[in-house]
Each structure stands twice: as structure tokens, then as C-alpha cells.
Amino acid sequence: MKNFLGSIGNRIFFLLLGGIVVAVFATNWLAGNERRNTLRELRFQHLADRVEQIVQAVDNIPPAQRPIVLQAASNFGFEARMVADMNDAIGPNASPSPSPSTSTSPLTEMLQARLGEDRKIAVQRESECPPLRTDDARAPRRDTCRVIYISLHDQALMRLRLHQPGEPPALRARAGPGGPASLFGLQYILLFLVLIAMLAWLVARMATRPIRQLAQAASRLGSDIDHAPLAETGPTEIRQAAHAFNAMQARIRRQIQHRTHMLAAITHDLQTPLTRMRLRLEKVSDPGLQQKLIDDLGVMHGMVREGLDLARSMDSSEKIQALDIDSLLDSVCADAADAGQDVALQGSTRAFVMAQPGALRRCLTNLIDNACKYGKSARVSIALEQQKIAIRIRDQGPGIPESELEAVFEPFYRLEASRSRDTGGTGLGLTIALNIAENHHGQLRLRNLAEGGLEVLLELPPMTPARNR
């Protein structure tokens, strides 16, 4: 779970999804409260209209005729009669009678505003209401009703019991758990969450796609400095990031080219004075001094030659083409054997690689020469391992201390025991081989063998899976 949330895309997805869901539920809750308040206000207005009508009708007739008019009120959905005080005929389900001076319910405020501030008004609520007429005992009992006491203009007190209309069928069905409306509401919520999740996923993908492209371009830059630049498209921030990355790639490419050209120019220009020095050494009369000077000059020639090889190993201008790796390795081993080196080859892959022929040959030659020079022999094997071409070169030398297995790849790094000037080493052979391997998207590793000697492992990606010839 920690790794899953470590992705910025997944974090954006969950943040968007959670934020939208919380916002929707909060909005729905506020809208529901507002809807309930509006419905409550409409019902109070309906009750206030009915009360106002009956009060105006009764207020303008003589007191003796009022009971006759109020007796017919049950036909209009409410019960009305004249009472002596507010405690008269209070039902067992009615709430305590509020004081007329302290009652501040919304219905009371509406009636006070419509009928006048001089009237005494009190409102009670009953949890269950009996039928309006005694002959209608089978009629369903209402959920609630309002008992209202109102003083008329002559200070007479009238008691009204108004039966509130029940909730709409849709609201009653929604309230019941497991009903069709509740199931429909659950399906609606699930559909809403699915749509919101899809939207959040698309937004997260759009937000992280430029970051993934930038990471891929940075990874490609490490193995191919001449890779095509990023497309500078999209939003302003993405275009600015792509432009900065392309500018960085161009600067790195120029710096590498300048360094490579400078190294190549220095090493190339040194060959001319070295050649003149060798010609002049022929005129030295002292044979011992002459031989020492010639040996030193040979070392300098070797360093210049490997300097040129190092410059070429960092140059990717050579054309890449498909190579039969078995044939190339067999040719390198045959050339080494013809030169008198103890080299043996076994195995085959029947695979091809996309490579620079000259550079890859130089890499293999350096590795085999190192094995023969410092380990007396080279036992070369090639095989396909885990979809990679694995070339192993083993020698019978003393090996390399574990702490220096990585350091030997540094330029001009020499081990005192094996890579001294007496043996002709300059410390550039493995550096050149590593540069070439990385330019071909490969890996070069060293390890000491348990039975003695050093193993060099060169792994290259095949162009296609192994095929039979």
C-alpha cells in the first residue's frame, strides 16, 4: 500500500476522488437542509392561510353564531371551537401549552404578522391526531397536527386543530430501508462514484504523463546523449520544463563533444613529435641509453594510442548496424590466438545485436587483452541468459581486491601489483570497454572467482530473440 501511494499519479487520484466526494456529500447535505427548511416554511404558510381564513370568517359574525360556523369546519380539514382558556380540552398527546408571550415558533410568527400583534396566539403540537369526525373511526390517524389558540377581536378564545398533510409517497418510500427508492438511491450513488473515479483517474493520468515522459527522457539521456529532444508541447509549465531539459541536453552534448575533440586533438598531435623523437633516437651513440629512451617512447606511444581509443569510445558517430555477435566474437578470439595469446571460445547464441562494429570489436579486444596480459589466458564463453547476451571472459590471474572492483573503471587507474608501467598498462583499457558497453545499452561487471582468477561479464541486449540459422 505504501508503494502504491508513493506514485504521484495515485496520490492525485485519491486526493481528487476524496475531495470531490466530500464536496458532493457536503453540498447534498446543505441542499437537503435547505429543501427541508423550504418545505417546512411552505407548510407553515399553508397552515397560516387556513388559520387566517377561518379567523377572518369567525371574527366578523356575532358570538352566538360562531359555534354553528365552527361546527362545519371539519369539512375543510380542521377542527375549531370556542374555549374558555388554553387548558380547555388539551389532548393527552399535546405538548405543554406555551405562554402566548414567549412562543416564538415560525408558525406563531407568521400568524402574528398576518393577524396583528395585538392578538394572543399559542401553538401546540400533537404527535397523533384522532379523526375529525367520530363516525370516521376507521380513518387513518395522521402523524402530527397543530393545536392553535387565537384570541378574536372581542378577546374570545378560539381553539383550532389543523391536521397536517402527510409526506409525499416518494419521501415515505425513501425513508424506508430496503425499499425501491433506497435501492435506486444506492445505485445512483454507486454510478456517481464510478463516474467521479473515472474523471479523477483521467485527470491524474493527464497530470503525470509529462512527468513520466520527462523521466523516460532523462533515462534515455544517460545511455544516448544524442537522443531526439523532447517535444515542447502542452501547457506552459510543461513546455518550459521540456525546453529546459532540451537546453540541458544540448549543453551536455556540446561539453562532451568539446572534451572528446580536445582529447583526440591532443593525442593525435602528439604522434608527430613522438615519431620525430624516435627518428632522432636512432642517432644516439650509447646503446643502453638509446634502448631506455626507445622504451619510454614506446610507453608514450601506447598512452597516445589508448587516448585516441578513449576519445573514440565516447564518440557515437559510427554507424549502428546489425551484427552477428557469434561471428564477431569468434573473429576477435581468432585474431588474439594468431597474435600468440592463450584464448579459447565456447558457446553460441545465434543472435544479432545493433552495434557499432568498430567500437564493439575494440571493447572485446581490450577485455581479452587484459585477461591475457594480467591473467595469462582468456577463457571466453557466450550464451543467452534472461533475454540478454552474456559474454564471460575468465583468466587465471591473481584477481582484483573487492574494494577496487569499481575503481578500476576510472581513467588512468592502475593496480600496483598488475597494472604498472613495466607491463605496459595505462589504466584506460577498462574505461574504454565500459564506455562502449554503456553506449550499446549493455553492462560490464567484474567478479573474483572462488577457484582463483577474474571474470569479466559483458551483457548486451539482443536485436531479436535467438533464432535458428
Short mmCIF file of C-alpha atoms in Angstrom, two decimals:
data_model
loop_
_atom_site.label_atom_id
_atom_site.label_comp_id
_atom_site.label_asym_id
_atom_site.label_seq_id
_atom_site.Cartn_x
_atom_site.Cartn_y
_atom_site.Cartn_z
CA MET A 1 0.00 0.00 0.00
CA LYS A 2 2.88 2.36 0.79
CA ASN A 3 4.42 1.73 -2.64
CA PHE A 4 1.02 2.22 -4.28
CA LEU A 5 0.54 5.61 -2.62
CA GLY A 6 4.15 6.52 -3.42
CA SER A 7 3.10 7.26 -7.00
CA ILE A 8 2.19 10.90 -7.57
CA GLY A 9 -0.50 9.79 -10.02
CA ASN A 10 -2.19 7.60 -7.38
CA ARG A 11 -1.95 10.40 -4.84
CA ILE A 12 -3.58 12.87 -7.23
CA PHE A 13 -6.28 10.28 -8.00
CA PHE A 14 -7.20 9.71 -4.36
CA LEU A 15 -7.00 13.41 -3.49
CA LEU A 16 -9.31 14.32 -6.36
CA LEU A 17 -11.69 11.46 -5.66
CA GLY A 18 -11.82 12.15 -1.91
CA GLY A 19 -12.17 15.89 -2.36
CA ILE A 20 -14.97 15.61 -4.91
CA VAL A 21 -16.87 13.00 -2.89
CA VAL A 22 -16.63 15.10 0.31
CA ALA A 23 -17.69 18.22 -1.58
CA VAL A 24 -20.66 16.44 -3.17
CA PHE A 25 -21.88 14.92 0.10
CA ALA A 26 -21.47 18.25 1.89
CA THR A 27 -23.35 20.05 -0.89
CA ASN A 28 -26.05 17.38 -0.85
CA TRP A 29 -26.42 17.72 2.93
CA LEU A 30 -26.69 21.51 2.72
CA ALA A 31 -29.16 21.27 -0.16
CA GLY A 32 -31.23 18.73 1.80
CA ASN A 33 -31.36 21.02 4.81
CA GLU A 34 -32.34 23.94 2.63
CA ARG A 35 -35.01 21.84 0.91
CA ARG A 36 -36.44 20.71 4.26
CA ASN A 37 -36.46 24.27 5.54
CA THR A 38 -38.23 25.46 2.41
CA LEU A 39 -40.83 22.68 2.60
CA ARG A 40 -41.38 23.42 6.29
CA GLU A 41 -41.88 27.09 5.51
CA LEU A 42 -44.35 26.26 2.73
CA ARG A 43 -46.34 24.01 5.05
CA PHE A 44 -46.40 26.70 7.72
CA GLN A 45 -47.59 29.21 5.12
CA HIS A 46 -50.35 26.78 4.10
CA LEU A 47 -51.42 26.39 7.73
CA ALA A 48 -51.25 30.14 8.26
CA ASP A 49 -53.51 30.70 5.23
CA ARG A 50 -56.12 28.31 6.59
CA VAL A 51 -55.99 29.84 10.05
CA GLU A 52 -56.23 33.35 8.66
CA GLN A 53 -59.29 32.44 6.60
CA ILE A 54 -61.21 30.90 9.49
CA VAL A 55 -60.25 33.71 11.88
CA GLN A 56 -61.46 36.36 9.44
CA ALA A 57 -64.68 34.40 8.87
CA VAL A 58 -65.44 33.97 12.59
CA ASP A 59 -64.19 37.39 13.69
CA ASN A 60 -66.92 39.26 11.78
CA ILE A 61 -70.01 37.33 12.99
CA PRO A 62 -71.88 37.59 16.32
CA PRO A 63 -70.68 35.29 19.13
CA ALA A 64 -73.96 33.36 19.14
CA GLN A 65 -73.48 32.27 15.54
CA ARG A 66 -69.82 31.25 15.86
CA PRO A 67 -70.41 27.66 17.07
CA ILE A 68 -72.66 26.99 14.08
CA VAL A 69 -69.93 28.14 11.65
CA LEU A 70 -67.16 26.30 13.52
CA GLN A 71 -69.16 23.05 13.53
CA ALA A 72 -68.84 22.89 9.76
CA ALA A 73 -65.03 23.34 9.88
CA SER A 74 -64.40 19.59 9.88
CA ASN A 75 -65.48 19.51 6.24
CA PHE A 76 -62.45 21.69 5.42
CA GLY A 77 -59.83 19.58 7.18
CA PHE A 78 -59.65 21.06 10.65
CA GLU A 79 -61.49 21.15 13.98
CA ALA A 80 -62.50 24.51 15.50
CA ARG A 81 -64.40 25.55 18.63
CA MET A 82 -64.56 28.30 21.17
CA VAL A 83 -62.90 27.66 24.58
CA ALA A 84 -62.69 29.48 27.85
CA ASP A 85 -58.88 29.16 28.24
CA MET A 86 -55.89 27.34 26.70
CA ASN A 87 -56.03 24.39 29.12
CA ASP A 88 -59.51 23.51 27.98
CA ALA A 89 -59.70 20.18 26.17
CA ILE A 90 -55.94 19.66 25.80
CA GLY A 91 -55.38 16.23 24.35
CA PRO A 92 -53.14 13.65 26.04
CA ASN A 93 -50.71 13.75 23.10
CA ALA A 94 -50.35 17.55 23.05
CA SER A 95 -47.21 19.23 24.24
CA PRO A 96 -47.47 21.65 27.20
CA SER A 97 -49.22 24.86 26.38
CA PRO A 98 -46.71 27.58 25.73
CA SER A 99 -47.07 31.03 27.09
CA PRO A 100 -48.54 33.39 24.48
CA SER A 101 -45.90 35.95 25.26
CA THR A 102 -42.94 33.61 24.88
CA SER A 103 -43.97 31.42 21.95
CA THR A 104 -41.53 32.07 19.08
CA SER A 105 -42.20 29.22 16.63
CA PRO A 106 -42.13 30.08 12.90
CA LEU A 107 -45.88 29.40 12.62
CA THR A 108 -46.59 31.70 15.54
CA GLU A 109 -44.51 34.48 13.97
CA MET A 110 -46.35 34.08 10.65
CA LEU A 111 -49.78 34.23 12.32
CA GLN A 112 -48.75 37.20 14.44
CA ALA A 113 -47.59 39.06 11.34
CA ARG A 114 -50.78 38.31 9.41
CA LEU A 115 -53.41 38.77 12.15
CA GLY A 116 -51.77 41.57 14.09
CA GLU A 117 -49.54 41.99 17.08
CA ASP A 118 -52.47 42.65 19.44
CA ARG A 119 -53.78 39.08 19.25
CA LYS A 120 -52.78 36.36 21.66
CA ILE A 121 -51.55 33.31 19.79
CA ALA A 122 -50.20 30.00 21.08
CA VAL A 123 -49.30 26.86 19.12
CA GLN A 124 -49.17 23.27 20.36
CA ARG A 125 -48.10 20.13 18.53
CA GLU A 126 -49.72 16.69 18.90
CA SER A 127 -47.80 13.53 17.90
CA GLU A 128 -51.04 11.69 16.91
CA CYS A 129 -54.31 13.15 15.75
CA PRO A 130 -57.73 11.42 16.08
CA PRO A 131 -60.17 11.51 13.14
CA LEU A 132 -62.00 14.76 12.60
CA ARG A 133 -65.41 13.07 12.86
CA THR A 134 -66.45 10.45 15.39
CA ASP A 135 -68.24 8.46 12.69
CA ASP A 136 -64.97 8.07 10.81
CA ALA A 137 -63.17 5.85 13.32
CA ARG A 138 -61.57 3.71 10.59
CA ALA A 139 -59.87 6.71 9.02
CA PRO A 140 -56.03 6.59 9.26
CA ARG A 141 -54.51 8.56 12.08
CA ARG A 142 -52.32 11.44 11.00
CA ASP A 143 -48.72 11.66 12.12
CA THR A 144 -48.94 15.16 13.59
CA CYS A 145 -51.31 18.06 13.91
CA ARG A 146 -51.20 21.61 15.24
CA VAL A 147 -53.40 22.97 18.03
CA ILE A 148 -53.63 26.75 17.81
CA TYR A 149 -55.21 29.16 20.27
CA ILE A 150 -56.10 32.58 18.87
CA SER A 151 -57.88 35.47 20.52
CA LEU A 152 -60.52 37.24 18.43
CA HIS A 153 -61.12 40.98 18.29
CA ASP A 154 -63.52 40.74 21.21
CA GLN A 155 -60.93 38.77 23.27
CA ALA A 156 -62.82 35.48 22.82
CA LEU A 157 -60.51 32.48 22.54
CA MET A 158 -60.80 30.04 19.65
CA ARG A 159 -59.14 26.63 19.53
CA LEU A 160 -58.12 25.16 16.17
CA ARG A 161 -56.76 21.69 15.48
CA LEU A 162 -55.26 21.57 11.98
CA HIS A 163 -54.34 18.21 10.53
CA GLN A 164 -51.06 18.49 8.63
CA PRO A 165 -50.85 16.65 5.30
CA GLY A 166 -48.65 13.58 5.32
CA GLU A 167 -45.34 13.27 3.49
CA PRO A 168 -45.39 12.56 -0.24
CA PRO A 169 -45.19 8.85 -1.19
CA ALA A 170 -41.72 9.30 -2.67
CA LEU A 171 -40.39 10.68 0.61
CA ARG A 172 -42.03 7.95 2.64
CA ALA A 173 -40.54 5.29 0.34
CA ARG A 174 -37.11 6.88 0.58
CA ALA A 175 -37.25 6.76 4.34
CA GLY A 176 -37.95 3.04 4.43
CA PRO A 177 -34.73 0.91 4.37
CA GLY A 178 -34.60 -1.67 1.64
CA GLY A 179 -37.40 -0.10 -0.38
CA PRO A 180 -37.26 0.56 -4.12
CA ALA A 181 -36.38 4.22 -3.62
CA SER A 182 -33.50 3.41 -1.26
CA LEU A 183 -32.15 0.85 -3.74
CA PHE A 184 -32.43 3.40 -6.51
CA GLY A 185 -30.56 5.91 -4.35
CA LEU A 186 -27.78 3.38 -3.72
CA GLN A 187 -27.46 2.66 -7.43
CA TYR A 188 -27.33 6.38 -8.10
CA ILE A 189 -24.55 6.86 -5.54
CA LEU A 190 -22.54 3.93 -6.96
CA LEU A 191 -22.90 5.26 -10.51
CA PHE A 192 -21.86 8.70 -9.32
CA LEU A 193 -18.77 7.32 -7.56
CA VAL A 194 -17.78 5.32 -10.66
CA LEU A 195 -18.05 8.41 -12.87
CA ILE A 196 -16.11 10.53 -10.39
CA ALA A 197 -13.41 7.82 -10.13
CA MET A 198 -13.08 7.76 -13.94
CA LEU A 199 -12.77 11.54 -14.03
CA ALA A 200 -10.17 11.55 -11.24
CA TRP A 201 -8.20 8.78 -13.00
CA LEU A 202 -8.15 10.73 -16.27
CA VAL A 203 -7.04 13.91 -14.50
CA ALA A 204 -4.30 12.01 -12.65
CA ARG A 205 -3.08 10.44 -15.90
CA MET A 206 -3.03 13.80 -17.65
CA ALA A 207 -1.14 15.40 -14.76
CA THR A 208 1.52 12.68 -14.51
CA ARG A 209 2.04 11.94 -18.21
CA PRO A 210 4.52 14.84 -18.72
CA ILE A 211 6.42 13.75 -15.59
CA ARG A 212 6.70 10.18 -16.92
CA GLN A 213 7.87 11.48 -20.30
CA LEU A 214 10.48 13.66 -18.61
CA ALA A 215 11.70 10.70 -16.51
CA GLN A 216 11.92 8.48 -19.61
CA ALA A 217 13.84 11.18 -21.47
CA ALA A 218 16.26 11.54 -18.55
CA SER A 219 16.79 7.76 -18.53
CA ARG A 220 17.45 7.73 -22.27
CA LEU A 221 19.82 10.66 -21.89
CA GLY A 222 22.06 8.57 -19.64
CA SER A 223 22.57 5.97 -22.37
CA ASP A 224 22.24 8.07 -25.51
CA ILE A 225 23.26 11.70 -25.35
CA ASP A 226 22.24 12.18 -28.99
CA HIS A 227 18.65 11.08 -28.44
CA ALA A 228 15.98 13.25 -30.07
CA PRO A 229 14.89 16.17 -27.85
CA LEU A 230 11.53 16.30 -26.08
CA ALA A 231 8.55 17.76 -27.91
CA GLU A 232 7.88 21.20 -26.44
CA THR A 233 4.08 20.95 -26.44
CA GLY A 234 1.32 21.08 -23.85
CA PRO A 235 0.65 23.56 -21.04
CA THR A 236 3.02 26.42 -20.34
CA GLU A 237 4.75 24.74 -17.39
CA ILE A 238 5.32 21.54 -19.36
CA ARG A 239 6.71 23.45 -22.33
CA GLN A 240 9.08 25.32 -20.02
CA ALA A 241 10.27 22.08 -18.40
CA ALA A 242 10.78 20.41 -21.80
CA HIS A 243 12.66 23.46 -23.10
CA ALA A 244 14.93 23.48 -20.03
CA PHE A 245 15.59 19.74 -20.40
CA ASN A 246 16.42 20.09 -24.11
CA ALA A 247 18.73 23.00 -23.37
CA MET A 248 20.49 20.93 -20.69
CA GLN A 249 20.87 18.02 -23.11
CA ALA A 250 22.34 20.32 -25.76
CA ARG A 251 24.84 21.79 -23.27
CA ILE A 252 25.93 18.34 -22.09
CA ARG A 253 26.30 17.16 -25.68
CA ARG A 254 28.47 20.18 -26.55
CA GLN A 255 30.64 19.70 -23.49
CA ILE A 256 31.19 16.02 -24.26
CA GLN A 257 31.97 16.81 -27.88
CA HIS A 258 34.42 19.52 -26.88
CA ARG A 259 36.13 17.21 -24.41
CA THR A 260 36.27 14.36 -26.91
CA HIS A 261 37.60 16.57 -29.69
CA MET A 262 40.17 18.14 -27.39
CA LEU A 263 41.40 14.73 -26.21
CA ALA A 264 41.50 13.41 -29.77
CA ALA A 265 43.35 16.50 -31.00
CA ILE A 266 45.94 16.34 -28.22
CA THR A 267 46.63 12.64 -28.66
CA HIS A 268 46.68 12.91 -32.44
CA ASP A 269 49.02 15.88 -32.49
CA LEU A 270 51.39 14.15 -30.09
CA GLN A 271 52.09 11.39 -32.58
CA THR A 272 54.03 13.66 -34.94
CA PRO A 273 56.66 14.86 -32.39
CA LEU A 274 56.89 11.34 -30.99
CA THR A 275 57.68 9.99 -34.43
CA ARG A 276 60.37 12.65 -34.90
CA MET A 277 61.82 11.81 -31.49
CA ARG A 278 62.06 8.12 -32.45
CA LEU A 279 63.90 9.00 -35.65
CA ARG A 280 66.32 11.17 -33.73
CA LEU A 281 66.91 8.47 -31.12
CA GLU A 282 68.49 6.40 -33.86
CA LYS A 283 71.42 8.84 -33.75
CA VAL A 284 72.13 8.26 -30.04
CA SER A 285 75.52 6.57 -29.80
CA ASP A 286 75.08 4.96 -26.38
CA PRO A 287 73.18 1.67 -26.96
CA GLY A 288 71.97 1.41 -23.34
CA LEU A 289 70.65 4.97 -23.23
CA GLN A 290 69.15 4.55 -26.67
CA GLN A 291 67.18 1.46 -25.59
CA LYS A 292 65.85 3.17 -22.45
CA LEU A 293 64.74 6.18 -24.46
CA ILE A 294 63.08 3.93 -27.04
CA ASP A 295 61.22 2.05 -24.26
CA ASP A 296 59.98 5.30 -22.75
CA LEU A 297 58.92 6.47 -26.17
CA GLY A 298 57.01 3.21 -26.68
CA VAL A 299 55.13 3.79 -23.44
CA MET A 300 54.25 7.29 -24.60
CA HIS A 301 53.07 5.88 -27.94
CA GLY A 302 50.87 3.41 -26.08
CA MET A 303 49.34 6.15 -23.97
CA VAL A 304 48.62 8.28 -27.05
CA ARG A 305 47.08 5.30 -28.84
CA GLU A 306 44.81 4.45 -25.90
CA GLY A 307 43.95 8.12 -25.51
CA LEU A 308 42.70 8.07 -29.08
CA ASP A 309 40.75 4.89 -28.32
CA LEU A 310 39.20 6.58 -25.28
CA ALA A 311 38.14 9.54 -27.39
CA ARG A 312 36.64 7.22 -29.99
CA SER A 313 34.79 5.24 -27.29
CA MET A 314 32.94 8.43 -26.31
CA ASP A 315 32.12 9.23 -29.93
CA SER A 316 28.80 7.86 -31.18
CA SER A 317 29.20 8.98 -34.79
CA GLU A 318 29.96 5.47 -36.08
CA LYS A 319 27.02 3.95 -37.92
CA ILE A 320 24.98 1.37 -36.00
CA GLN A 321 24.12 -1.84 -37.84
CA ALA A 322 23.03 -5.41 -37.17
CA LEU A 323 25.94 -7.67 -36.20
CA ASP A 324 26.19 -11.41 -35.75
CA ILE A 325 27.67 -11.43 -32.25
CA ASP A 326 28.93 -15.04 -32.58
CA SER A 327 30.90 -14.23 -35.72
CA LEU A 328 32.31 -11.00 -34.26
CA LEU A 329 33.48 -12.73 -31.05
CA ASP A 330 34.95 -15.64 -33.00
CA SER A 331 36.90 -13.19 -35.18
CA VAL A 332 38.28 -11.31 -32.15
CA CYS A 333 39.34 -14.55 -30.44
CA ALA A 334 40.95 -15.83 -33.67
CA ASP A 335 42.96 -12.59 -34.03
CA ALA A 336 44.13 -12.89 -30.41
CA ALA A 337 45.17 -16.52 -30.95
CA ASP A 338 47.07 -15.58 -34.10
CA ALA A 339 48.92 -12.99 -32.01
CA GLY A 340 50.14 -15.77 -29.71
CA GLN A 341 47.67 -15.28 -26.86
CA ASP A 342 46.15 -18.21 -24.96
CA VAL A 343 42.47 -17.75 -25.91
CA ALA A 344 39.65 -20.33 -26.11
CA LEU A 345 36.00 -19.75 -27.09
CA GLN A 346 32.94 -21.86 -26.43
CA GLY A 347 29.17 -21.47 -26.82
CA SER A 348 26.97 -19.61 -29.30
CA THR A 349 23.76 -17.62 -29.26
CA ARG A 350 22.77 -17.32 -32.94
CA ALA A 351 21.65 -13.79 -32.05
CA PHE A 352 22.21 -10.38 -33.58
CA VAL A 353 22.88 -7.07 -31.89
CA MET A 354 22.51 -3.48 -33.07
CA ALA A 355 26.02 -2.10 -32.58
CA GLN A 356 28.88 -0.04 -33.92
CA PRO A 357 31.19 -2.71 -35.38
CA GLY A 358 34.49 -0.96 -34.73
CA ALA A 359 33.59 0.13 -31.20
CA LEU A 360 32.27 -3.28 -30.11
CA ARG A 361 35.35 -5.02 -31.56
CA ARG A 362 37.56 -2.60 -29.62
CA CYS A 363 35.65 -3.37 -26.41
CA LEU A 364 36.05 -7.15 -26.80
CA THR A 365 39.70 -6.82 -27.80
CA ASN A 366 40.50 -4.74 -24.72
CA LEU A 367 38.84 -7.25 -22.40
CA ILE A 368 40.63 -10.24 -23.95
CA ASP A 369 43.98 -8.42 -24.00
CA ASN A 370 43.58 -7.55 -20.31
CA ALA A 371 42.82 -11.18 -19.45
CA CYS A 372 45.85 -12.45 -21.37
CA LYS A 373 48.15 -9.69 -20.11
CA TYR A 374 47.30 -9.89 -16.40
CA GLY A 375 45.82 -13.39 -16.12
CA LYS A 376 47.99 -15.36 -18.60
CA SER A 377 44.95 -16.73 -20.54
CA ALA A 378 41.41 -15.93 -21.60
CA ARG A 379 38.58 -18.46 -21.50
CA VAL A 380 35.69 -16.88 -23.38
CA SER A 381 32.09 -18.13 -23.35
CA ILE A 382 28.89 -16.71 -24.84
CA ALA A 383 25.26 -17.63 -24.08
CA LEU A 384 21.75 -16.23 -23.89
CA GLU A 385 20.73 -15.58 -20.29
CA GLN A 386 17.45 -13.93 -19.28
CA GLN A 387 16.90 -12.39 -22.71
CA LYS A 388 20.42 -10.94 -22.74
CA ILE A 389 23.64 -11.92 -24.46
CA ALA A 390 26.16 -12.81 -21.75
CA ILE A 391 29.87 -12.85 -22.71
CA ARG A 392 32.17 -14.12 -19.95
CA ILE A 393 35.95 -13.81 -20.06
CA ARG A 394 37.86 -15.65 -17.32
CA ASP A 395 41.57 -15.55 -16.61
CA GLN A 396 43.99 -17.30 -14.24
CA GLY A 397 45.47 -14.20 -12.66
CA PRO A 398 45.52 -13.03 -9.02
CA GLY A 399 42.19 -11.18 -9.36
CA ILE A 400 41.39 -7.73 -8.04
CA PRO A 401 40.72 -6.71 -4.41
CA GLU A 402 36.97 -6.49 -3.77
CA SER A 403 37.27 -2.86 -2.70
CA GLU A 404 38.74 -1.90 -6.09
CA LEU A 405 36.40 -3.76 -8.47
CA GLU A 406 34.63 -0.50 -9.31
CA ALA A 407 37.66 1.79 -9.12
CA VAL A 408 39.50 0.02 -11.96
CA PHE A 409 36.97 1.50 -14.41
CA GLU A 410 38.24 5.01 -13.65
CA PRO A 411 40.58 6.52 -16.30
CA PHE A 412 44.33 6.02 -15.66
CA TYR A 413 43.62 3.90 -12.56
CA ARG A 414 46.28 1.14 -12.17
CA LEU A 415 46.75 -1.54 -9.57
CA GLU A 416 50.30 -1.60 -8.19
CA ALA A 417 50.61 -5.37 -8.47
CA SER A 418 49.48 -5.86 -12.02
CA ARG A 419 48.98 -2.63 -13.92
CA SER A 420 52.34 -0.92 -13.68
CA ARG A 421 54.22 0.79 -16.45
CA ASP A 422 56.54 -2.21 -16.62
CA THR A 423 53.72 -4.29 -18.04
CA GLY A 424 52.62 -1.53 -20.39
CA GLY A 425 49.32 -0.69 -18.69
CA THR A 426 47.94 2.84 -18.90
CA GLY A 427 44.68 2.37 -16.96
CA LEU A 428 42.43 3.16 -19.93
CA GLY A 429 41.54 -0.30 -21.26
CA LEU A 430 38.61 -1.00 -18.91
CA THR A 431 37.43 2.61 -19.11
CA ILE A 432 37.20 2.34 -22.89
CA ALA A 433 35.42 -1.00 -22.67
CA LEU A 434 32.89 0.38 -20.13
CA ASN A 435 32.13 3.42 -22.29
CA ILE A 436 31.49 1.24 -25.32
CA ALA A 437 29.30 -1.19 -23.34
CA GLU A 438 27.15 1.64 -21.99
CA ASN A 439 26.84 3.19 -25.45
CA HIS A 440 25.35 -0.14 -26.58
CA HIS A 441 22.87 -0.23 -23.65
CA GLY A 442 24.91 -3.01 -22.05
CA GLN A 443 26.55 -3.66 -18.70
CA LEU A 444 30.12 -4.54 -17.75
CA ARG A 445 30.86 -6.15 -14.39
CA LEU A 446 33.84 -7.79 -12.69
CA ARG A 447 33.97 -10.51 -10.05
CA ASN A 448 36.63 -12.67 -8.46
CA LEU A 449 36.22 -16.42 -8.96
CA ALA A 450 36.22 -18.74 -5.97
CA GLU A 451 38.77 -21.01 -7.65
CA GLY A 452 41.01 -18.04 -8.49
CA GLY A 453 41.15 -15.58 -11.33
CA LEU A 454 38.92 -12.77 -12.51
CA GLU A 455 35.68 -12.99 -14.53
CA VAL A 456 34.54 -10.16 -16.77
CA LEU A 457 30.83 -10.24 -17.66
CA LEU A 458 29.61 -8.23 -20.64
CA GLU A 459 25.81 -8.20 -21.13
CA LEU A 460 24.27 -6.87 -24.34
CA PRO A 461 20.61 -6.67 -25.41
CA PRO A 462 19.88 -8.82 -28.49
CA MET A 463 18.25 -7.27 -31.53
CA THR A 464 15.75 -10.13 -31.76
CA PRO A 465 15.23 -13.36 -29.80
CA ALA A 466 17.61 -16.16 -30.64
CA ARG A 467 16.77 -17.81 -33.93
CA ASN A 468 17.96 -20.90 -35.71
CA ARG A 469 20.08 -20.46 -38.77
#
